[in-house]
């Protein structure tokens, strides 16, 4: 039993060592499919060992009578570094793209570099000799550069790795080069096995308001978000909640833009909490130094915008501050995944949700249904907020943390297609395209479409009135 950090409430946690036996079964499935000529998408929660499984698969296909040539594609330097280290630990010395050709065995390459070098005929021809393309963070593979690089490896099979196999707005990825899917256990199952750490989510009373913030491609426009997020009152709330909930614990804070991240780090330092901001404009060595300091305890907080939302592998990180509202389940789950990795003496992670994302998008451990053809399906049940301790969870009649009686839950929101258009596609429409679509709808359909976009009924009424005046 473990005593909760905030209330003294007992929590049951696995006392036995982590059970990673599922990896052998998943690896066997992936290898069997690859040897049958099938491209595979491996879906596994953040911290569930995707890289380890892929490294073991690479070692196996390299050990065949005709060793396979492998290309590992990543989109950030930190991921490339982690792949080199992971492969080195099992005795594989991967090459990089420091030269102008691919290695004869295993090459780890940044997608941007590989794409730019495809202009050279010799390099493009060399891609045809690749047998297996391993794509890390495969949800990015819907982008044009990824599609062109994978398409250039015309004789290769694909092994995609992701925790969130849908687009930023929840729509299907629509990837023609995936034949089948292998799924690892879910987050609740991995927590039960001791492979991941449970997280407690708290939403303070003062949160970020997204009123007036515009959207594009299924999510908020970051420049608009900076205006409502980078405020002294919001930052002071973050500092106060950190001091109250998880003082001194290694923490990552997700911000909107680089300027916002730097301002938050400066405010933490000013109030006595050692902090640093990391971004893509910094030298790589300086970024790595900040991560090492966070891991060793000389830094308490690292702030960033997009840089640390994917691929950050620091199991010691046990706290997270969300200062970046999002409409995307993918973005939210990738961020929360940074604190779920298991570590020695780490029994409970803390999520301070100033962006109020959890109540809109669900908890990381919520089961989410999805398919390759339909994308992310609607969440069946959203968590509730305890008005006393501010814990966000699936409370029953009483709060699972402080025991206070809870108000009755709101009825579930059911989203349906409108005029034959799936709700996922409507949700990711930009405003101009959405208003054009609304001109084709009846009154009842317009209200349903507005609900999908998160607009209030008053917006639909105003649109109907304007539509009648235009006639």
Short mmCIF file of C-alpha atoms in Angstrom, two decimals:
data_model
loop_
_atom_site.label_atom_id
_atom_site.label_comp_id
_atom_site.label_asym_id
_atom_site.label_seq_id
_atom_site.Cartn_x
_atom_site.Cartn_y
_atom_site.Cartn_z
CA UNK A 1 0.00 0.00 0.00
CA UNK A 2 1.08 3.57 -0.69
CA UNK A 3 -0.14 6.70 1.03
CA UNK A 4 -1.32 9.32 -1.46
CA UNK A 5 0.79 12.49 -1.60
CA UNK A 6 -2.00 14.99 -1.16
CA UNK A 7 -4.53 13.42 1.13
CA UNK A 8 -3.01 10.45 2.94
CA UNK A 9 -5.50 8.20 1.15
CA UNK A 10 -4.12 4.69 0.60
CA UNK A 11 -3.47 3.43 -2.93
CA UNK A 12 -2.95 -0.20 -3.93
CA UNK A 13 0.10 -0.66 -6.12
CA UNK A 14 1.83 -3.77 -7.46
CA UNK A 15 4.50 -5.01 -5.07
CA UNK A 16 6.06 -7.49 -7.51
CA UNK A 17 8.65 -6.60 -10.20
CA UNK A 18 7.33 -5.31 -13.51
CA UNK A 19 5.95 -8.00 -15.81
CA UNK A 20 7.26 -7.36 -19.33
CA UNK A 21 6.43 -10.84 -20.65
CA UNK A 22 3.99 -9.37 -23.18
CA UNK A 23 6.91 -8.02 -25.20
CA UNK A 24 8.04 -11.50 -26.23
CA UNK A 25 4.55 -12.28 -27.55
CA UNK A 26 4.30 -8.96 -29.42
CA UNK A 27 7.80 -9.38 -30.86
CA UNK A 28 6.91 -12.87 -32.12
CA UNK A 29 3.76 -11.51 -33.80
CA UNK A 30 5.67 -8.66 -35.46
CA UNK A 31 8.45 -10.96 -36.72
CA UNK A 32 6.00 -13.52 -38.07
CA UNK A 33 4.15 -10.84 -40.03
CA UNK A 34 7.35 -9.28 -41.39
CA UNK A 35 8.63 -12.67 -42.56
CA UNK A 36 5.30 -13.14 -44.36
CA UNK A 37 5.89 -9.87 -46.22
CA UNK A 38 3.45 -7.76 -44.20
CA UNK A 39 4.08 -4.19 -43.04
CA UNK A 40 3.15 -3.74 -39.38
CA UNK A 41 1.93 -0.91 -37.16
CA UNK A 42 2.88 -1.60 -33.52
CA UNK A 43 0.67 0.36 -31.13
CA UNK A 44 1.95 0.58 -27.57
CA UNK A 45 1.47 3.19 -24.82
CA UNK A 46 4.25 5.68 -24.12
CA UNK A 47 6.78 3.98 -21.86
CA UNK A 48 5.61 0.52 -22.90
CA UNK A 49 8.88 -0.42 -24.61
CA UNK A 50 8.27 0.30 -28.31
CA UNK A 51 11.95 1.10 -28.95
CA UNK A 52 13.16 -2.02 -27.13
CA UNK A 53 10.83 -4.26 -29.11
CA UNK A 54 11.90 -2.64 -32.38
CA UNK A 55 15.60 -3.04 -31.48
CA UNK A 56 15.04 -6.73 -30.76
CA UNK A 57 13.23 -7.11 -34.08
CA UNK A 58 16.13 -5.39 -35.87
CA UNK A 59 18.60 -7.76 -34.18
CA UNK A 60 16.56 -10.75 -35.33
CA UNK A 61 16.24 -9.70 -38.97
CA UNK A 62 19.94 -8.80 -39.00
CA UNK A 63 20.72 -12.32 -37.78
CA UNK A 64 19.07 -14.12 -40.70
CA UNK A 65 20.96 -15.90 -43.46
CA UNK A 66 20.60 -12.78 -45.59
CA UNK A 67 20.80 -9.88 -43.11
CA UNK A 68 18.25 -7.16 -43.74
CA UNK A 69 19.28 -3.57 -44.33
CA UNK A 70 17.36 -1.35 -41.93
CA UNK A 71 16.59 2.38 -41.94
CA UNK A 72 15.22 3.93 -38.74
CA UNK A 73 13.41 7.24 -39.33
CA UNK A 74 12.94 9.82 -36.56
CA UNK A 75 11.92 13.47 -36.57
CA UNK A 76 14.04 14.87 -33.72
CA UNK A 77 17.68 14.72 -32.73
CA UNK A 78 16.88 13.49 -29.20
CA UNK A 79 15.09 10.49 -30.67
CA UNK A 80 18.02 9.71 -32.96
CA UNK A 81 20.39 9.80 -29.98
CA UNK A 82 18.13 7.46 -27.99
CA UNK A 83 17.94 5.02 -30.90
CA UNK A 84 21.73 4.92 -31.24
CA UNK A 85 22.06 4.23 -27.51
CA UNK A 86 19.34 1.55 -27.51
CA UNK A 87 20.89 -0.27 -30.47
CA UNK A 88 24.38 0.00 -28.96
CA UNK A 89 23.16 -1.70 -25.77
CA UNK A 90 22.27 -4.84 -27.77
CA UNK A 91 25.52 -4.79 -29.74
CA UNK A 92 24.40 -2.98 -32.91
CA UNK A 93 26.46 0.05 -33.93
CA UNK A 94 24.14 2.00 -36.20
CA UNK A 95 25.45 4.54 -38.67
CA UNK A 96 24.04 8.00 -39.17
CA UNK A 97 23.82 10.27 -42.20
CA UNK A 98 27.02 12.17 -41.54
CA UNK A 99 28.15 11.02 -44.98
CA UNK A 100 25.99 11.07 -48.11
CA UNK A 101 25.14 7.37 -48.21
CA UNK A 102 23.27 4.82 -46.15
CA UNK A 103 25.04 2.24 -44.04
CA UNK A 104 25.16 -1.38 -45.12
CA UNK A 105 23.51 -2.60 -41.92
CA UNK A 106 21.42 -0.24 -39.75
CA UNK A 107 21.10 3.50 -40.34
CA UNK A 108 19.35 5.97 -38.02
CA UNK A 109 18.31 9.09 -39.93
CA UNK A 110 16.36 12.27 -39.37
CA UNK A 111 13.40 12.36 -41.74
CA UNK A 112 14.27 15.92 -42.79
CA UNK A 113 17.83 14.89 -43.76
CA UNK A 114 16.76 11.79 -45.66
CA UNK A 115 14.12 13.73 -47.57
CA UNK A 116 16.53 16.49 -48.57
CA UNK A 117 19.13 13.97 -49.82
CA UNK A 118 16.61 12.20 -52.02
CA UNK A 119 17.41 14.88 -54.60
CA UNK A 120 20.70 13.00 -55.21
CA UNK A 121 20.11 10.09 -57.60
CA UNK A 122 22.68 7.83 -55.96
CA UNK A 123 21.08 8.30 -52.53
CA UNK A 124 17.60 7.72 -53.94
CA UNK A 125 18.76 4.51 -55.61
CA UNK A 126 20.35 3.41 -52.33
CA UNK A 127 16.95 3.68 -50.62
CA UNK A 128 15.68 0.96 -52.95
CA UNK A 129 18.08 -1.46 -51.24
CA UNK A 130 16.48 -1.00 -47.81
CA UNK A 131 14.61 -4.08 -46.55
CA UNK A 132 12.93 -2.61 -43.46
CA UNK A 133 11.94 0.96 -42.60
CA UNK A 134 11.28 1.53 -38.89
CA UNK A 135 9.23 4.70 -38.37
CA UNK A 136 9.29 6.11 -34.84
CA UNK A 137 6.31 8.27 -33.82
CA UNK A 138 4.45 6.85 -36.81
CA UNK A 139 1.49 9.21 -36.40
CA UNK A 140 3.65 11.81 -38.18
CA UNK A 141 3.85 9.57 -41.25
CA UNK A 142 0.74 11.21 -42.72
CA UNK A 143 2.96 14.19 -43.61
CA UNK A 144 4.15 14.58 -47.19
CA UNK A 145 7.87 14.19 -46.37
CA UNK A 146 7.30 10.88 -44.58
CA UNK A 147 5.15 9.53 -47.41
CA UNK A 148 7.74 10.45 -50.02
CA UNK A 149 10.63 8.87 -48.11
CA UNK A 150 8.71 5.67 -47.35
CA UNK A 151 7.56 5.55 -50.96
CA UNK A 152 11.18 5.86 -52.16
CA UNK A 153 12.05 2.72 -50.14
CA UNK A 154 9.98 0.82 -52.65
CA UNK A 155 11.30 -2.65 -51.80
CA UNK A 156 11.06 -2.27 -48.02
CA UNK A 157 8.58 -3.41 -45.44
CA UNK A 158 7.45 -0.89 -42.80
CA UNK A 159 7.41 -1.22 -39.02
CA UNK A 160 5.56 1.77 -37.56
CA UNK A 161 5.71 2.60 -33.85
CA UNK A 162 3.21 4.86 -32.07
CA UNK A 163 1.11 5.27 -28.96
CA UNK A 164 -1.54 7.37 -30.75
CA UNK A 165 -2.48 5.92 -34.17
CA UNK A 166 -4.69 8.77 -35.37
CA UNK A 167 -4.30 12.29 -36.75
CA UNK A 168 -4.07 15.39 -34.59
CA UNK A 169 -7.83 15.88 -34.91
CA UNK A 170 -8.68 12.22 -34.34
CA UNK A 171 -9.24 11.32 -38.00
CA UNK A 172 -7.74 8.11 -39.44
CA UNK A 173 -4.17 8.32 -40.65
CA UNK A 174 -5.16 6.81 -43.99
CA UNK A 175 -1.82 5.09 -44.52
CA UNK A 176 -1.83 2.71 -47.46
CA UNK A 177 1.51 1.13 -46.53
CA UNK A 178 0.32 -0.57 -43.33
CA UNK A 179 -1.06 -4.09 -43.75
CA UNK A 180 -1.88 -5.02 -40.17
CA UNK A 181 -1.75 -3.87 -36.55
CA UNK A 182 -0.20 -5.44 -33.45
CA UNK A 183 -1.43 -4.00 -30.15
CA UNK A 184 0.39 -4.06 -26.83
CA UNK A 185 -1.53 -4.09 -23.51
CA UNK A 186 -3.37 -0.88 -22.62
CA UNK A 187 -2.19 1.72 -20.08
CA UNK A 188 -4.33 0.28 -17.23
CA UNK A 189 -2.95 -3.19 -17.97
CA UNK A 190 0.64 -1.91 -18.00
CA UNK A 191 0.04 -0.09 -14.70
CA UNK A 192 -1.30 -3.34 -13.24
CA UNK A 193 1.83 -5.14 -14.48
CA UNK A 194 4.05 -2.51 -12.87
CA UNK A 195 5.42 -1.35 -16.24
CA UNK A 196 3.92 2.15 -15.96
CA UNK A 197 3.16 4.51 -13.09
CA UNK A 198 -0.38 5.72 -12.32
CA UNK A 199 -1.00 9.47 -12.44
CA UNK A 200 -3.16 11.75 -10.31
CA UNK A 201 -4.58 14.71 -12.25
CA UNK A 202 -5.48 17.97 -10.49
CA UNK A 203 -7.19 20.99 -12.03
CA UNK A 204 -6.74 24.23 -10.04
CA UNK A 205 -9.51 26.78 -9.73
CA UNK A 206 -7.73 29.28 -11.99
CA UNK A 207 -7.39 27.74 -15.47
CA UNK A 208 -6.65 29.01 -18.96
CA UNK A 209 -9.67 30.29 -20.87
CA UNK A 210 -9.71 29.52 -24.59
CA UNK A 211 -12.55 31.95 -25.34
CA UNK A 212 -11.73 33.77 -28.56
CA UNK A 213 -8.87 31.44 -29.49
CA UNK A 214 -9.09 30.38 -33.13
CA UNK A 215 -8.52 26.84 -34.42
CA UNK A 216 -6.79 25.39 -37.42
CA UNK A 217 -6.38 21.77 -38.60
CA UNK A 218 -8.11 20.32 -35.56
CA UNK A 219 -6.32 22.25 -32.81
CA UNK A 220 -5.88 25.73 -31.37
CA UNK A 221 -3.63 28.23 -33.12
CA UNK A 222 -0.54 28.46 -30.91
CA UNK A 223 -0.02 32.18 -31.42
CA UNK A 224 -3.53 32.82 -30.11
CA UNK A 225 -2.95 30.41 -27.24
CA UNK A 226 0.16 32.31 -26.20
CA UNK A 227 -1.96 35.41 -25.69
CA UNK A 228 -4.22 33.70 -23.13
CA UNK A 229 -1.62 31.39 -21.57
CA UNK A 230 1.44 33.59 -21.07
CA UNK A 231 -0.02 35.63 -18.24
CA UNK A 232 1.42 36.29 -14.80
CA UNK A 233 -1.66 34.99 -12.97
CA UNK A 234 -1.52 31.69 -14.88
CA UNK A 235 2.21 31.28 -14.27
CA UNK A 236 1.84 32.06 -10.57
CA UNK A 237 -0.89 29.40 -10.41
CA UNK A 238 1.54 26.90 -11.91
CA UNK A 239 4.23 27.79 -9.35
CA UNK A 240 1.79 27.62 -6.46
CA UNK A 241 0.36 24.27 -7.53
CA UNK A 242 3.84 22.81 -7.99
CA UNK A 243 4.84 23.96 -4.50
CA UNK A 244 1.63 22.48 -3.08
CA UNK A 245 1.34 19.20 -4.97
CA UNK A 246 4.85 18.00 -5.81
CA UNK A 247 7.58 20.32 -4.45
CA UNK A 248 11.08 19.43 -5.58
CA UNK A 249 10.01 16.60 -7.88
CA UNK A 250 11.44 16.43 -11.44
CA UNK A 251 8.80 18.20 -13.52
CA UNK A 252 8.15 19.07 -17.18
CA UNK A 253 5.90 21.99 -18.14
CA UNK A 254 4.25 22.11 -21.56
CA UNK A 255 3.87 25.63 -22.92
CA UNK A 256 2.57 27.17 -26.14
CA UNK A 257 5.57 28.81 -27.82
CA UNK A 258 9.27 29.28 -27.05
CA UNK A 259 8.77 32.72 -25.52
CA UNK A 260 6.10 31.36 -23.19
CA UNK A 261 8.36 28.49 -22.09
CA UNK A 262 11.22 30.87 -21.34
CA UNK A 263 8.95 33.18 -19.34
CA UNK A 264 7.64 30.31 -17.23
CA UNK A 265 11.15 28.99 -16.54
CA UNK A 266 12.31 32.47 -15.50
CA UNK A 267 9.34 32.82 -13.12
CA UNK A 268 10.10 29.47 -11.46
CA UNK A 269 13.73 30.50 -10.99
CA UNK A 270 12.66 33.84 -9.55
CA UNK A 271 10.60 32.05 -6.89
CA UNK A 272 13.39 29.69 -5.86
CA UNK A 273 12.70 26.62 -8.04
CA UNK A 274 15.66 25.86 -10.38
CA UNK A 275 14.23 25.67 -13.91
CA UNK A 276 15.35 25.83 -17.53
CA UNK A 277 13.65 26.18 -20.89
CA UNK A 278 14.62 23.96 -23.82
CA UNK A 279 13.80 24.52 -27.49
CA UNK A 280 14.99 23.62 -30.94
CA UNK A 281 16.96 26.86 -31.27
CA UNK A 282 19.39 25.79 -28.53
CA UNK A 283 22.58 23.80 -29.23
CA UNK A 284 21.99 20.07 -28.85
CA UNK A 285 24.58 19.77 -26.08
CA UNK A 286 22.82 22.45 -24.05
CA UNK A 287 19.48 20.67 -24.37
CA UNK A 288 21.03 17.38 -23.31
CA UNK A 289 22.69 19.09 -20.35
CA UNK A 290 19.32 20.41 -19.17
CA UNK A 291 17.77 16.94 -19.36
CA UNK A 292 20.69 15.43 -17.43
CA UNK A 293 20.35 18.09 -14.73
CA UNK A 294 16.63 17.35 -14.46
CA UNK A 295 17.39 13.66 -14.06
CA UNK A 296 20.08 14.21 -11.42
CA UNK A 297 18.04 16.73 -9.43
CA UNK A 298 20.02 19.94 -9.97
CA UNK A 299 17.03 21.21 -12.00
CA UNK A 300 13.48 20.87 -10.75
CA UNK A 301 11.53 22.03 -13.81
CA UNK A 302 12.14 21.94 -17.56
CA UNK A 303 9.76 23.95 -19.74
CA UNK A 304 9.23 23.60 -23.47
CA UNK A 305 6.56 23.78 -26.14
CA UNK A 306 6.73 20.87 -28.63
CA UNK A 307 10.25 19.59 -28.06
CA UNK A 308 9.56 17.37 -25.05
CA UNK A 309 6.04 16.22 -25.91
CA UNK A 310 7.37 13.20 -27.80
CA UNK A 311 10.35 10.93 -27.24
CA UNK A 312 11.53 12.36 -23.91
CA UNK A 313 12.82 9.30 -22.05
CA UNK A 314 13.53 10.37 -18.47
CA UNK A 315 11.73 7.89 -16.18
CA UNK A 316 12.61 9.97 -13.10
CA UNK A 317 10.22 12.73 -14.24
CA UNK A 318 7.24 12.38 -11.90
CA UNK A 319 5.33 15.64 -12.38
CA UNK A 320 3.85 17.54 -15.30
CA UNK A 321 2.28 20.98 -15.66
CA UNK A 322 -0.06 21.53 -18.61
CA UNK A 323 -0.04 25.17 -19.75
CA UNK A 324 -1.00 24.36 -23.33
CA UNK A 325 -4.74 23.82 -24.00
CA UNK A 326 -5.40 21.47 -26.89
CA UNK A 327 -8.33 19.92 -28.72
CA UNK A 328 -6.22 16.94 -29.72
CA UNK A 329 -6.37 13.68 -27.78
CA UNK A 330 -3.12 12.73 -29.50
CA UNK A 331 -1.24 15.78 -28.23
CA UNK A 332 -2.67 15.41 -24.72
CA UNK A 333 -1.84 11.71 -24.42
CA UNK A 334 1.68 12.18 -25.74
CA UNK A 335 2.28 14.88 -23.12
CA UNK A 336 0.91 12.91 -20.18
CA UNK A 337 2.91 9.91 -21.30
CA UNK A 338 6.11 11.72 -20.31
CA UNK A 339 5.39 11.11 -16.59
CA UNK A 340 4.01 7.57 -16.77
CA UNK A 341 7.34 5.78 -17.17
CA UNK A 342 8.16 3.56 -14.22
CA UNK A 343 11.20 4.32 -12.06
CA UNK A 344 12.66 3.25 -8.72
CA UNK A 345 10.67 4.68 -5.78
CA UNK A 346 8.27 6.36 -8.21
CA UNK A 347 4.79 5.27 -7.16
CA UNK A 348 2.51 8.06 -8.35
CA UNK A 349 2.93 10.78 -10.96
CA UNK A 350 1.30 14.20 -10.58
CA UNK A 351 -0.37 16.09 -13.44
CA UNK A 352 -1.26 19.75 -12.79
CA UNK A 353 -3.80 20.50 -15.51
CA UNK A 354 -4.05 24.30 -15.70
CA UNK A 355 -5.11 23.93 -19.36
CA UNK A 356 -8.21 21.92 -18.26
CA UNK A 357 -7.49 19.28 -20.89
CA UNK A 358 -8.35 16.17 -18.88
CA UNK A 359 -12.03 17.02 -18.43
CA UNK A 360 -12.40 17.62 -22.18
CA UNK A 361 -10.19 14.85 -23.57
CA UNK A 362 -10.16 12.21 -20.84
CA UNK A 363 -7.47 10.64 -18.70
CA UNK A 364 -4.42 8.90 -20.11
CA UNK A 365 -5.60 5.54 -18.77
CA UNK A 366 -9.07 5.83 -20.32
CA UNK A 367 -9.60 3.09 -22.91
CA UNK A 368 -10.01 4.66 -26.36
CA UNK A 369 -11.48 2.82 -29.33
CA UNK A 370 -10.01 3.45 -32.77
CA UNK A 371 -9.63 1.86 -36.19
CA UNK A 372 -7.33 2.50 -39.13
CA UNK A 373 -10.34 3.37 -41.28
CA UNK A 374 -12.39 5.46 -38.81
CA UNK A 375 -9.67 6.94 -36.59
CA UNK A 376 -10.42 7.81 -32.97
CA UNK A 377 -13.94 6.97 -31.84
CA UNK A 378 -15.88 9.05 -29.28
CA UNK A 379 -14.98 8.77 -25.61
CA UNK A 380 -17.71 6.92 -23.78
CA UNK A 381 -17.16 8.58 -20.38
CA UNK A 382 -15.31 11.73 -19.33
CA UNK A 383 -13.81 12.23 -15.85
CA UNK A 384 -15.26 14.60 -13.26
CA UNK A 385 -13.71 17.26 -11.06
CA UNK A 386 -13.94 17.09 -7.28
CA UNK A 387 -14.87 20.62 -6.11
CA UNK A 388 -12.97 20.10 -2.85
CA UNK A 389 -9.52 18.58 -3.58
CA UNK A 390 -9.66 19.39 -7.35
CA UNK A 391 -8.83 15.80 -8.35
CA UNK A 392 -9.95 14.89 -11.87
CA UNK A 393 -10.96 11.24 -12.02
CA UNK A 394 -13.80 8.83 -12.66
CA UNK A 395 -15.32 9.43 -9.24
CA UNK A 396 -18.29 7.43 -8.01
CA UNK A 397 -20.68 8.86 -5.48
CA UNK A 398 -17.66 10.12 -3.55
CA UNK A 399 -14.26 11.51 -4.56
CA UNK A 400 -11.67 8.75 -4.78
CA UNK A 401 -9.09 11.08 -3.20
CA UNK A 402 -10.74 13.08 -0.41
CA UNK A 403 -14.00 11.18 0.02
CA UNK A 404 -16.30 14.17 -0.52
CA UNK A 405 -19.76 13.51 -1.97
CA UNK A 406 -19.80 14.16 -5.72
CA UNK A 407 -22.56 15.82 -7.78
CA UNK A 408 -24.29 13.52 -10.29
CA UNK A 409 -22.39 13.06 -13.58
CA UNK A 410 -23.50 14.82 -16.73
CA UNK A 411 -25.12 12.60 -19.37
CA UNK A 412 -22.63 11.32 -21.96
CA UNK A 413 -22.21 13.34 -25.15
CA UNK A 414 -22.98 11.26 -28.23
CA UNK A 415 -21.50 12.56 -31.48
CA UNK A 416 -23.01 11.37 -34.73
CA UNK A 417 -22.34 11.96 -38.43
CA UNK A 418 -24.00 15.07 -39.86
CA UNK A 419 -25.41 14.96 -43.38
CA UNK A 420 -23.35 11.81 -43.99
CA UNK A 421 -20.05 13.42 -42.92
CA UNK A 422 -18.23 11.64 -40.03
CA UNK A 423 -17.96 13.74 -36.87
CA UNK A 424 -14.16 13.34 -36.87
CA UNK A 425 -13.91 15.15 -40.21
CA UNK A 426 -16.21 17.92 -39.02
CA UNK A 427 -14.17 18.35 -35.84
CA UNK A 428 -10.91 18.96 -37.74
CA UNK A 429 -12.40 21.43 -40.27
CA UNK A 430 -10.99 24.94 -40.09
CA UNK A 431 -13.50 27.74 -39.47
CA UNK A 432 -13.89 28.80 -43.10
CA UNK A 433 -14.48 25.27 -44.32
CA UNK A 434 -16.84 24.58 -41.42
CA UNK A 435 -19.03 27.64 -42.13
CA UNK A 436 -19.21 26.66 -45.81
CA UNK A 437 -20.33 23.20 -44.71
CA UNK A 438 -22.95 24.72 -42.38
CA UNK A 439 -24.63 26.50 -45.31
CA UNK A 440 -25.65 23.07 -46.63
CA UNK A 441 -27.27 21.91 -43.37
CA UNK A 442 -30.77 22.01 -42.00
CA UNK A 443 -31.46 23.71 -38.67
CA UNK A 444 -31.27 20.50 -36.62
CA UNK A 445 -28.10 19.41 -38.44
CA UNK A 446 -26.52 22.80 -37.77
CA UNK A 447 -27.01 22.43 -34.01
CA UNK A 448 -25.49 18.94 -34.15
CA UNK A 449 -22.48 20.20 -36.13
CA UNK A 450 -21.98 23.08 -33.67
CA UNK A 451 -21.97 20.58 -30.79
CA UNK A 452 -19.23 18.57 -32.51
CA UNK A 453 -17.09 21.72 -32.84
CA UNK A 454 -17.71 22.62 -29.20
CA UNK A 455 -19.72 25.74 -30.08
CA UNK A 456 -22.62 26.82 -27.90
CA UNK A 457 -26.24 26.73 -29.19
CA UNK A 458 -26.15 30.53 -29.38
CA UNK A 459 -23.52 30.31 -32.12
CA UNK A 460 -25.84 28.11 -34.18
CA UNK A 461 -28.77 30.48 -33.64
CA UNK A 462 -26.70 33.49 -34.75
CA UNK A 463 -25.54 31.57 -37.81
CA UNK A 464 -29.15 30.72 -38.72
CA UNK A 465 -30.19 34.37 -38.37
CA UNK A 466 -27.31 35.54 -40.58
CA UNK A 467 -28.12 32.82 -43.09
CA UNK A 468 -31.74 34.03 -43.32
CA UNK A 469 -30.61 37.66 -43.81
CA UNK A 470 -28.28 36.59 -46.63
CA UNK A 471 -31.26 35.12 -48.45
#
